[in-house]
Amino acid sequence: MHALPAGACDAHLHVFDPRFGTRFGAHATAADYAQLRGAMGLERAVIVQPRAHGTDNRVTLHAIQSLGAASTRGIAVVHPDITDAQLQALHDGGIRGIRFSLHTEHDAAVRLDMLEPLAERIAALGWHVQLHWLASQIEAHAALLQRLPCTLVFDHMARLADSADSAGVHEQAFGVVRELVQQGRAWVKLSGPYLNSRAGLAAGYADCDALAQAWVSEAPQRLVWGSDWPHVTEAAHPPQTPMLLALLSRWIPDAALRARVLVDNAAELYGFD
C-alpha cells in the first residue's frame, strides 16, 4: 500500500454503539475506528448512520465529536416530520447529508415517498442525498432523481453488479448515474467491492475492477473512497480494511489522481478545510 496523502478521507463507515441502543449485534465504536484510522494513515472520516440505529442520529453525532469535528462529517437518517430546528442542530453537529438505504426493505428506516419532500428541505442547507439503491431502482426512478433539487451521492459504485457484462457499463443505471455526474449533480463512492463481486474475497474482488475503473474513467472529479467499515454484510468472510484501501491503487494507478479522490474530492463534497 502506498503512503497516503495528507488529509486522506474514508468517506463511508458506520458506527454501532450499544450505548445508544441498536437492533444489531455489532460493536464497532468510534474509539475502535480511531485505532484503525491511525494505523492506516487516514485523517478524515464520514460517519454514515446505519440501519441498526434507525433515525436516532445520536450515535453518529457522538462519533463525529469523538473523532474530531474538524476532520469528521456525518450522514443522517431522518423522517419528514423533523423540524427545521432539528435539521439545523444536525448541521451544527457535522451532518452534511441524509441517506436513503432502500436496496432491501428489511429494516429500512425510510420510504421512497419521503425522498422528494426531504430533498426539498435539505437543499437549503447545502446537504446531499446519499442513495444505497440497486441498479434496478436507479433505472426505475431515473425521472425522480433528475428532478431532485440537491446533490446526489451513490453508494458502493451504484450497485451495478447485476449487469449485462462484467463491467456493468452497459447497464441503463450506469447511464442514469453518468448523466447526473456529467451535469455536476452527482458523486459516486468507490466502496463496497464485495457488494459488486461474485468472485468474492478469495479472488480479491477482482471481478469488480472493471466497474471501479469505469467510474474512474468517467468521473474522476466526482469520486470519493470509503471503507464501509466494519463490513457488517461480510460476517462470513470479513475483509481486512487495509486490503480494501489497497484496492484503490489497483483501480487508480496514478498517485495524483488517487490523491484527488482521497483528499480534494472529499474535501469539496463534505466541506473539509
Short mmCIF file of C-alpha atoms in Angstrom, two decimals:
data_model
loop_
_atom_site.label_atom_id
_atom_site.label_comp_id
_atom_site.label_asym_id
_atom_site.label_seq_id
_atom_site.Cartn_x
_atom_site.Cartn_y
_atom_site.Cartn_z
CA MET A 1 0.00 0.00 0.00
CA HIS A 2 1.31 3.41 -0.97
CA ALA A 3 1.68 6.10 1.67
CA LEU A 4 -1.46 8.19 1.92
CA PRO A 5 -1.52 11.91 1.14
CA ALA A 6 -2.23 14.39 3.94
CA GLY A 7 -5.94 14.82 4.51
CA ALA A 8 -6.93 11.40 3.10
CA CYS A 9 -10.57 10.65 3.84
CA ASP A 10 -12.56 7.49 4.47
CA ALA A 11 -15.90 8.70 3.13
CA HIS A 12 -18.07 5.77 4.22
CA LEU A 13 -18.06 3.95 7.54
CA HIS A 14 -20.59 3.02 10.18
CA VAL A 15 -20.54 3.14 13.97
CA PHE A 16 -22.52 0.69 16.10
CA ASP A 17 -22.56 1.77 19.73
CA PRO A 18 -24.77 -0.07 22.24
CA ARG A 19 -24.76 2.99 24.49
CA PHE A 20 -27.26 4.49 22.05
CA GLY A 21 -29.31 1.35 21.55
CA THR A 22 -29.11 -0.84 18.47
CA ARG A 23 -31.10 -3.59 16.79
CA PHE A 24 -27.88 -5.16 15.54
CA GLY A 25 -25.31 -7.09 17.50
CA ALA A 26 -22.24 -5.34 16.06
CA HIS A 27 -19.98 -3.48 18.44
CA ALA A 28 -17.93 -1.04 16.39
CA THR A 29 -17.46 2.25 18.19
CA ALA A 30 -15.77 5.49 17.23
CA ALA A 31 -12.89 4.55 19.55
CA ASP A 32 -12.47 1.27 17.68
CA TYR A 33 -12.35 3.07 14.37
CA ALA A 34 -9.93 5.70 15.68
CA GLN A 35 -7.33 2.97 16.29
CA LEU A 36 -7.76 1.60 12.79
CA ARG A 37 -7.69 5.03 11.18
CA GLY A 38 -4.43 5.92 12.88
CA ALA A 39 -2.80 2.66 11.81
CA MET A 40 -3.87 3.20 8.19
CA GLY A 41 -2.84 6.85 8.00
CA LEU A 42 -6.31 8.24 7.26
CA GLU A 43 -7.05 11.70 8.66
CA ARG A 44 -10.68 12.41 7.77
CA ALA A 45 -13.86 10.39 8.05
CA VAL A 46 -17.54 10.40 7.12
CA ILE A 47 -19.83 8.50 9.50
CA VAL A 48 -22.91 7.07 7.79
CA GLN A 49 -25.89 6.39 10.02
CA PRO A 50 -26.53 2.60 9.93
CA ARG A 51 -29.91 0.91 9.73
CA ALA A 52 -29.45 -0.56 13.19
CA HIS A 53 -29.74 2.87 14.81
CA GLY A 54 -32.73 3.96 12.74
CA THR A 55 -33.40 7.70 12.89
CA ASP A 56 -31.68 8.11 16.25
CA ASN A 57 -28.69 10.03 14.96
CA ARG A 58 -27.07 10.47 18.38
CA VAL A 59 -24.62 7.68 17.62
CA THR A 60 -23.37 9.46 14.50
CA LEU A 61 -23.20 12.87 16.18
CA HIS A 62 -21.26 11.36 19.07
CA ALA A 63 -18.84 9.68 16.66
CA ILE A 64 -18.22 12.98 14.87
CA GLN A 65 -17.26 14.64 18.12
CA SER A 66 -15.20 11.65 19.25
CA LEU A 67 -13.16 11.54 16.05
CA GLY A 68 -12.85 15.33 15.86
CA ALA A 69 -15.41 17.75 14.44
CA ALA A 70 -12.86 19.45 12.18
CA SER A 71 -11.96 16.20 10.44
CA THR A 72 -15.25 14.29 10.55
CA ARG A 73 -18.64 14.65 8.89
CA GLY A 74 -21.83 12.61 9.11
CA ILE A 75 -24.77 11.40 7.07
CA ALA A 76 -28.07 11.18 8.95
CA VAL A 77 -31.32 9.28 8.50
CA VAL A 78 -34.44 11.37 9.14
CA HIS A 79 -38.18 11.39 8.59
CA PRO A 80 -40.20 14.26 7.05
CA ASP A 81 -41.60 15.23 10.45
CA ILE A 82 -38.19 16.52 11.54
CA THR A 83 -38.30 20.23 12.37
CA ASP A 84 -36.15 22.93 10.81
CA ALA A 85 -34.54 23.49 14.19
CA GLN A 86 -33.63 19.81 14.42
CA LEU A 87 -32.14 19.88 10.94
CA GLN A 88 -30.05 22.90 11.90
CA ALA A 89 -28.86 21.11 15.05
CA LEU A 90 -27.75 18.18 12.90
CA HIS A 91 -25.92 20.58 10.61
CA ASP A 92 -24.19 22.22 13.55
CA GLY A 93 -23.16 18.73 14.69
CA GLY A 94 -21.43 17.98 11.39
CA ILE A 95 -24.16 16.32 9.34
CA ARG A 96 -23.93 17.08 5.61
CA GLY A 97 -26.45 14.72 4.06
CA ILE A 98 -29.27 12.23 4.53
CA ARG A 99 -29.27 8.60 3.48
CA PHE A 100 -31.92 6.51 1.77
CA SER A 101 -30.82 2.89 2.11
CA LEU A 102 -33.54 1.15 0.13
CA HIS A 103 -31.62 -1.70 -1.51
CA THR A 104 -33.75 -4.00 0.63
CA GLU A 105 -36.95 -3.34 2.54
CA HIS A 106 -35.74 -5.34 5.54
CA ASP A 107 -35.30 -2.97 8.48
CA ALA A 108 -35.42 0.09 6.20
CA ALA A 109 -35.88 3.22 8.30
CA VAL A 110 -37.19 5.37 5.43
CA ARG A 111 -39.52 5.02 2.45
CA LEU A 112 -39.27 6.18 -1.13
CA ASP A 113 -42.17 8.60 -0.70
CA MET A 114 -40.12 10.51 1.90
CA LEU A 115 -37.30 11.27 -0.53
CA GLU A 116 -38.62 14.22 -2.51
CA PRO A 117 -40.07 16.26 0.37
CA LEU A 118 -36.89 15.80 2.40
CA ALA A 119 -34.67 16.66 -0.56
CA GLU A 120 -36.56 19.94 -0.93
CA ARG A 121 -35.84 20.82 2.68
CA ILE A 122 -32.18 19.86 2.89
CA ALA A 123 -31.25 21.65 -0.32
CA ALA A 124 -31.28 24.95 1.59
CA LEU A 125 -28.64 23.57 3.96
CA GLY A 126 -26.36 22.56 1.11
CA TRP A 127 -26.73 18.89 2.02
CA HIS A 128 -26.88 15.95 -0.34
CA VAL A 129 -28.97 12.80 -0.57
CA GLN A 130 -26.98 9.59 -0.31
CA LEU A 131 -28.56 6.58 -2.01
CA HIS A 132 -27.89 2.93 -1.37
CA TRP A 133 -30.03 1.61 -4.19
CA LEU A 134 -29.77 -1.29 -6.61
CA ALA A 135 -29.29 -0.71 -10.32
CA SER A 136 -32.92 -1.68 -10.96
CA GLN A 137 -34.11 1.01 -8.55
CA ILE A 138 -31.91 3.64 -10.16
CA GLU A 139 -33.39 2.73 -13.54
CA ALA A 140 -36.98 2.71 -12.29
CA HIS A 141 -36.71 6.12 -10.60
CA ALA A 142 -34.49 7.96 -13.08
CA ALA A 143 -37.06 10.73 -13.56
CA LEU A 144 -37.33 11.28 -9.81
CA LEU A 145 -33.56 11.53 -9.48
CA GLN A 146 -33.42 14.12 -12.24
CA ARG A 147 -35.92 16.42 -10.55
CA LEU A 148 -34.45 16.36 -7.05
CA PRO A 149 -33.07 19.80 -6.15
CA CYS A 150 -29.93 18.67 -4.30
CA THR A 151 -26.70 16.83 -4.95
CA LEU A 152 -26.86 13.02 -5.06
CA VAL A 153 -24.25 10.53 -3.84
CA PHE A 154 -24.46 6.91 -4.98
CA ASP A 155 -23.15 4.30 -2.55
CA HIS A 156 -20.95 1.35 -3.49
CA MET A 157 -20.30 2.16 -7.14
CA ALA A 158 -24.09 2.41 -7.66
CA ARG A 159 -24.51 -1.37 -7.07
CA LEU A 160 -24.16 -2.32 -10.74
CA ALA A 161 -23.24 -5.97 -10.15
CA ASP A 162 -26.23 -7.45 -12.00
CA SER A 163 -25.07 -6.09 -15.31
CA ALA A 164 -25.08 -7.12 -18.93
CA ASP A 165 -21.34 -7.65 -18.78
CA SER A 166 -18.67 -7.91 -16.09
CA ALA A 167 -18.05 -4.16 -16.04
CA GLY A 168 -21.63 -3.08 -15.65
CA VAL A 169 -21.01 -0.21 -18.05
CA HIS A 170 -23.85 -1.24 -20.36
CA GLU A 171 -26.47 -1.06 -17.68
CA GLN A 172 -29.13 1.58 -18.07
CA ALA A 173 -28.40 2.53 -14.47
CA PHE A 174 -24.80 3.35 -15.36
CA GLY A 175 -26.10 5.79 -17.94
CA VAL A 176 -28.53 7.36 -15.48
CA VAL A 177 -25.80 7.98 -12.92
CA ARG A 178 -23.26 9.07 -15.54
CA GLU A 179 -25.66 11.70 -16.85
CA LEU A 180 -26.22 13.07 -13.34
CA VAL A 181 -22.44 13.14 -12.80
CA GLN A 182 -21.88 14.95 -16.08
CA GLN A 183 -24.48 17.51 -15.04
CA GLY A 184 -22.45 18.16 -11.89
CA ARG A 185 -25.28 16.86 -9.73
CA ALA A 186 -23.96 13.51 -8.51
CA TRP A 187 -21.00 11.71 -6.97
CA VAL A 188 -20.11 8.01 -6.75
CA LYS A 189 -18.45 6.21 -3.86
CA LEU A 190 -15.70 3.73 -4.64
CA SER A 191 -16.75 1.46 -1.81
CA GLY A 192 -18.28 -1.93 -1.09
CA PRO A 193 -16.46 -4.01 -3.70
CA TYR A 194 -17.90 -7.14 -2.07
CA LEU A 195 -21.38 -5.88 -2.94
CA ASN A 196 -20.40 -5.80 -6.62
CA SER A 197 -18.44 -9.06 -6.73
CA ARG A 198 -19.44 -12.64 -7.37
CA ALA A 199 -15.87 -13.95 -7.07
CA GLY A 200 -15.54 -12.69 -3.51
CA LEU A 201 -12.70 -12.17 -1.09
CA ALA A 202 -10.66 -15.18 -2.24
CA ALA A 203 -10.28 -13.53 -5.64
CA GLY A 204 -9.61 -10.10 -4.17
CA TYR A 205 -12.94 -8.90 -5.63
CA ALA A 206 -11.12 -8.73 -8.96
CA ASP A 207 -14.35 -9.06 -10.91
CA CYS A 208 -15.44 -5.58 -9.83
CA ASP A 209 -12.21 -3.94 -11.05
CA ALA A 210 -13.72 -3.12 -14.42
CA LEU A 211 -16.68 -1.35 -12.81
CA ALA A 212 -14.45 0.68 -10.49
CA GLN A 213 -12.16 1.60 -13.37
CA ALA A 214 -15.15 2.59 -15.50
CA TRP A 215 -16.16 5.12 -12.86
CA VAL A 216 -12.56 6.34 -12.61
CA SER A 217 -12.54 6.86 -16.36
CA GLU A 218 -15.93 8.57 -16.50
CA ALA A 219 -15.90 10.70 -13.36
CA PRO A 220 -12.52 11.13 -11.63
CA GLN A 221 -13.56 14.53 -10.33
CA ARG A 222 -16.76 13.14 -8.73
CA LEU A 223 -15.46 10.09 -6.85
CA VAL A 224 -14.70 9.51 -3.18
CA TRP A 225 -13.42 6.36 -1.48
CA GLY A 226 -14.95 4.62 1.53
CA SER A 227 -14.05 1.54 3.55
CA ASP A 228 -17.60 0.55 4.57
CA TRP A 229 -16.09 -0.44 7.95
CA PRO A 230 -16.98 -2.61 9.89
CA HIS A 231 -18.20 -4.60 6.85
CA VAL A 232 -21.33 -5.93 8.51
CA THR A 233 -22.61 -7.58 5.32
CA GLU A 234 -19.46 -9.73 5.17
CA ALA A 235 -19.66 -11.53 8.53
CA ALA A 236 -18.97 -14.89 6.90
CA HIS A 237 -15.84 -13.72 5.07
CA PRO A 238 -14.77 -10.36 6.54
CA PRO A 239 -12.07 -8.49 4.62
CA GLN A 240 -9.26 -6.56 6.25
CA THR A 241 -9.85 -2.84 5.85
CA PRO A 242 -6.26 -2.08 4.75
CA MET A 243 -6.75 -4.58 1.92
CA LEU A 244 -9.79 -2.63 0.74
CA LEU A 245 -7.79 0.59 0.76
CA ALA A 246 -5.06 -1.14 -1.23
CA LEU A 247 -7.61 -1.85 -3.97
CA LEU A 248 -7.61 1.86 -4.72
CA SER A 249 -4.06 1.59 -6.05
CA ARG A 250 -5.24 -1.15 -8.40
CA TRP A 251 -8.17 0.91 -9.58
CA ILE A 252 -6.25 4.21 -9.78
CA PRO A 253 -2.55 3.62 -10.51
CA ASP A 254 -1.86 7.34 -10.88
CA ALA A 255 -0.82 8.78 -7.49
CA ALA A 256 -2.02 12.30 -8.27
CA LEU A 257 -5.46 11.04 -9.21
CA ARG A 258 -5.65 8.89 -6.08
CA ALA A 259 -4.83 11.96 -4.03
CA ARG A 260 -7.61 13.84 -5.75
CA VAL A 261 -10.12 11.13 -4.84
CA LEU A 262 -8.90 10.71 -1.26
CA VAL A 263 -8.34 14.36 -0.43
CA ASP A 264 -9.61 17.02 -2.82
CA ASN A 265 -12.86 15.41 -3.92
CA ALA A 266 -13.81 14.51 -0.36
CA ALA A 267 -12.96 17.99 0.86
CA GLU A 268 -15.22 19.50 -1.79
CA LEU A 269 -18.16 17.17 -1.17
CA TYR A 270 -18.06 17.23 2.63
CA GLY A 271 -16.76 20.75 3.26
CA PHE A 272 -13.42 19.98 4.87
CA ASP A 273 -10.99 22.88 5.10
#
